[in-house]
Amino acid sequence: MGAACDDAVEQLARLLDQVETPLKKTFENLHQGYPTETLVRFLKAREWHVTNAHRMLVDCLNWRIQNEIDSILEKPIIPVDLYRSVRESQLIGLSGYSKEGLPVFGFGVGQSTYDKASVHYYVQSHIQINEYRDRIILPMATEKFRRPITTCIKVLDMTGLKLSALSLLKILTAISAVDDLNYPEKAENYYIVNAPYIFSACWKVVKPLLQERTRKKVHVLHGSGKDELLKIMDHSSIPHFCRREGSSKIRLSGADDCFSLDHSFHQELYNYIEQQALQQELVKQGSLHVNIPDQDPEDAKIVEAIQAEFHKLGEQNGSANVPCCKAEVEEATTVYY
């Protein structure tokens, strides 16, 4: 970082020193021993504007306290059949690590249906994966590779992406808002694979509207992207849907399919949460209702602009496609922030 960036970090740190004790305590859970890196993430998310970054960080800390995020890993989604249904319809998993030690997460963007449980369960599951990543996976990677590892790699599978995702609008917007405002700059890079034509249409509209720092992170790979991913990770860490063209259409065994509850990552995650709950005697059925933060105004403007462009595209292809185009815009936007 340059002198100006160092100064911004120091200013933000001084402002944070003035917050109340409960906020300082939850900040410890947020930064996991790396406060400077965390301050940098929030500064990056607000283009190094100290006042805006401070407001964003304080809002995040208040959100964590109000929604008991520090204890969310003590609240399992039960029974296990319900959790299995969530996993089968919200496709995400840890496939391995890059050669530099960054965790590699796969996302089944095109085939996630979010239709097996309420919105609250999907938001709860997503936040639990975020927290498990930040509190368990990243510290383990830091210890193993003997250097601070505070970010991850995301590989997004676009297989099955369609203009018929209107029913997913509420869930996708909720998850996007949670990540944008409370887990900013956690992805080192995004790799887009198995992209159909409709993705290309979305990307042409989205790309010019994104901040330069975000555009630089997004890499649209040819086909399954296996050859390019092999440059940064071993074959064993490549998500199953990248191992050959269209492979995400074939469900593998639980040991190979990082989306499956039977995969070691999800088994360890579920067992960890269950054990934490037993220790606190908190095991009970019921979804956790987390308050969804309002979408950032700048992000909302981007979405509105994209919707307007796709409305025009929908009219060109027939008015019946217009609502679906709007839904797809939200799905694409969720991917890149």
Coordinates of C-alpha atoms in Angstrom, one line a residue, residues 91-98 102-112 133 152-159 186-195 199 217-230 232-235 237-243 247-248 258-259 335-336:
L91 CA -25.1 -25.3 -4.7
I92 CA -21.9 -24.2 -3.1
G93 CA -18.9 -26.0 -1.7
L94 CA -15.2 -26.0 -1.0
S95 CA -13.3 -28.0 -3.6
G96 CA -9.8 -27.4 -2.4
Y97 CA -7.0 -24.8 -2.3
S98 CA -5.0 -22.9 -4.9
L102 CA -6.4 -19.7 -1.1
P103 CA -9.6 -21.7 -0.5
V104 CA -11.4 -22.5 -3.7
F105 CA -15.2 -22.3 -3.5
G106 CA -17.5 -23.6 -6.3
F107 CA -20.9 -22.1 -6.9
G108 CA -23.6 -23.7 -9.1
V109 CA -25.2 -20.4 -10.2
G110 CA -27.1 -21.8 -13.1
Q111 CA -28.5 -24.9 -11.4
S112 CA -29.3 -23.6 -7.9
R133 CA -14.8 -19.9 6.0
C152 CA -10.7 -17.0 -1.3
I153 CA -11.2 -17.9 -5.0
K154 CA -14.7 -18.4 -6.3
V155 CA -15.4 -20.5 -9.4
L156 CA -18.9 -19.9 -10.7
D157 CA -20.6 -22.6 -12.9
M158 CA -23.1 -21.1 -15.3
T159 CA -24.4 -24.3 -16.7
K186 CA -13.5 -11.6 0.4
A187 CA -13.0 -13.0 -3.1
E188 CA -9.5 -12.6 -4.6
N189 CA -10.8 -13.6 -8.0
Y190 CA -14.0 -14.9 -9.7
Y191 CA -13.7 -17.5 -12.5
I192 CA -16.7 -17.9 -14.7
V193 CA -17.0 -21.3 -16.4
N194 CA -19.5 -23.3 -18.6
A195 CA -21.0 -19.9 -19.7
F199 CA -24.4 -15.1 -19.8
K217 CA -11.3 -9.8 -10.5
V218 CA -13.7 -11.4 -13.0
H219 CA -12.3 -13.9 -15.5
V220 CA -14.6 -15.5 -18.0
L221 CA -12.9 -18.8 -19.0
H222 CA -13.4 -20.8 -22.1
G223 CA -15.7 -23.8 -21.6
S224 CA -15.0 -25.6 -18.3
G225 CA -11.9 -23.6 -17.7
K226 CA -9.9 -26.6 -16.6
D227 CA -6.7 -25.7 -18.4
E228 CA -6.6 -22.2 -17.0
L229 CA -7.5 -23.3 -13.5
L230 CA -4.7 -25.8 -13.6
I232 CA -3.3 -21.8 -10.2
M233 CA -4.4 -25.0 -8.5
D234 CA -3.9 -28.8 -8.7
H235 CA -6.3 -31.1 -10.4
S237 CA -8.7 -28.8 -6.1
I238 CA -10.6 -28.1 -9.4
P239 CA -14.4 -28.1 -8.8
H240 CA -16.1 -31.2 -10.2
F241 CA -18.0 -29.2 -12.8
C242 CA -14.7 -28.0 -14.4
R243 CA -13.1 -31.4 -15.0
S247 CA -19.5 -32.2 -16.4
S248 CA -21.7 -30.3 -13.9
C258 CA -18.3 -30.3 -3.6
F259 CA -22.0 -29.3 -3.6
V335 CA -22.4 -13.1 -9.0
Y336 CA -20.0 -10.2 -9.5

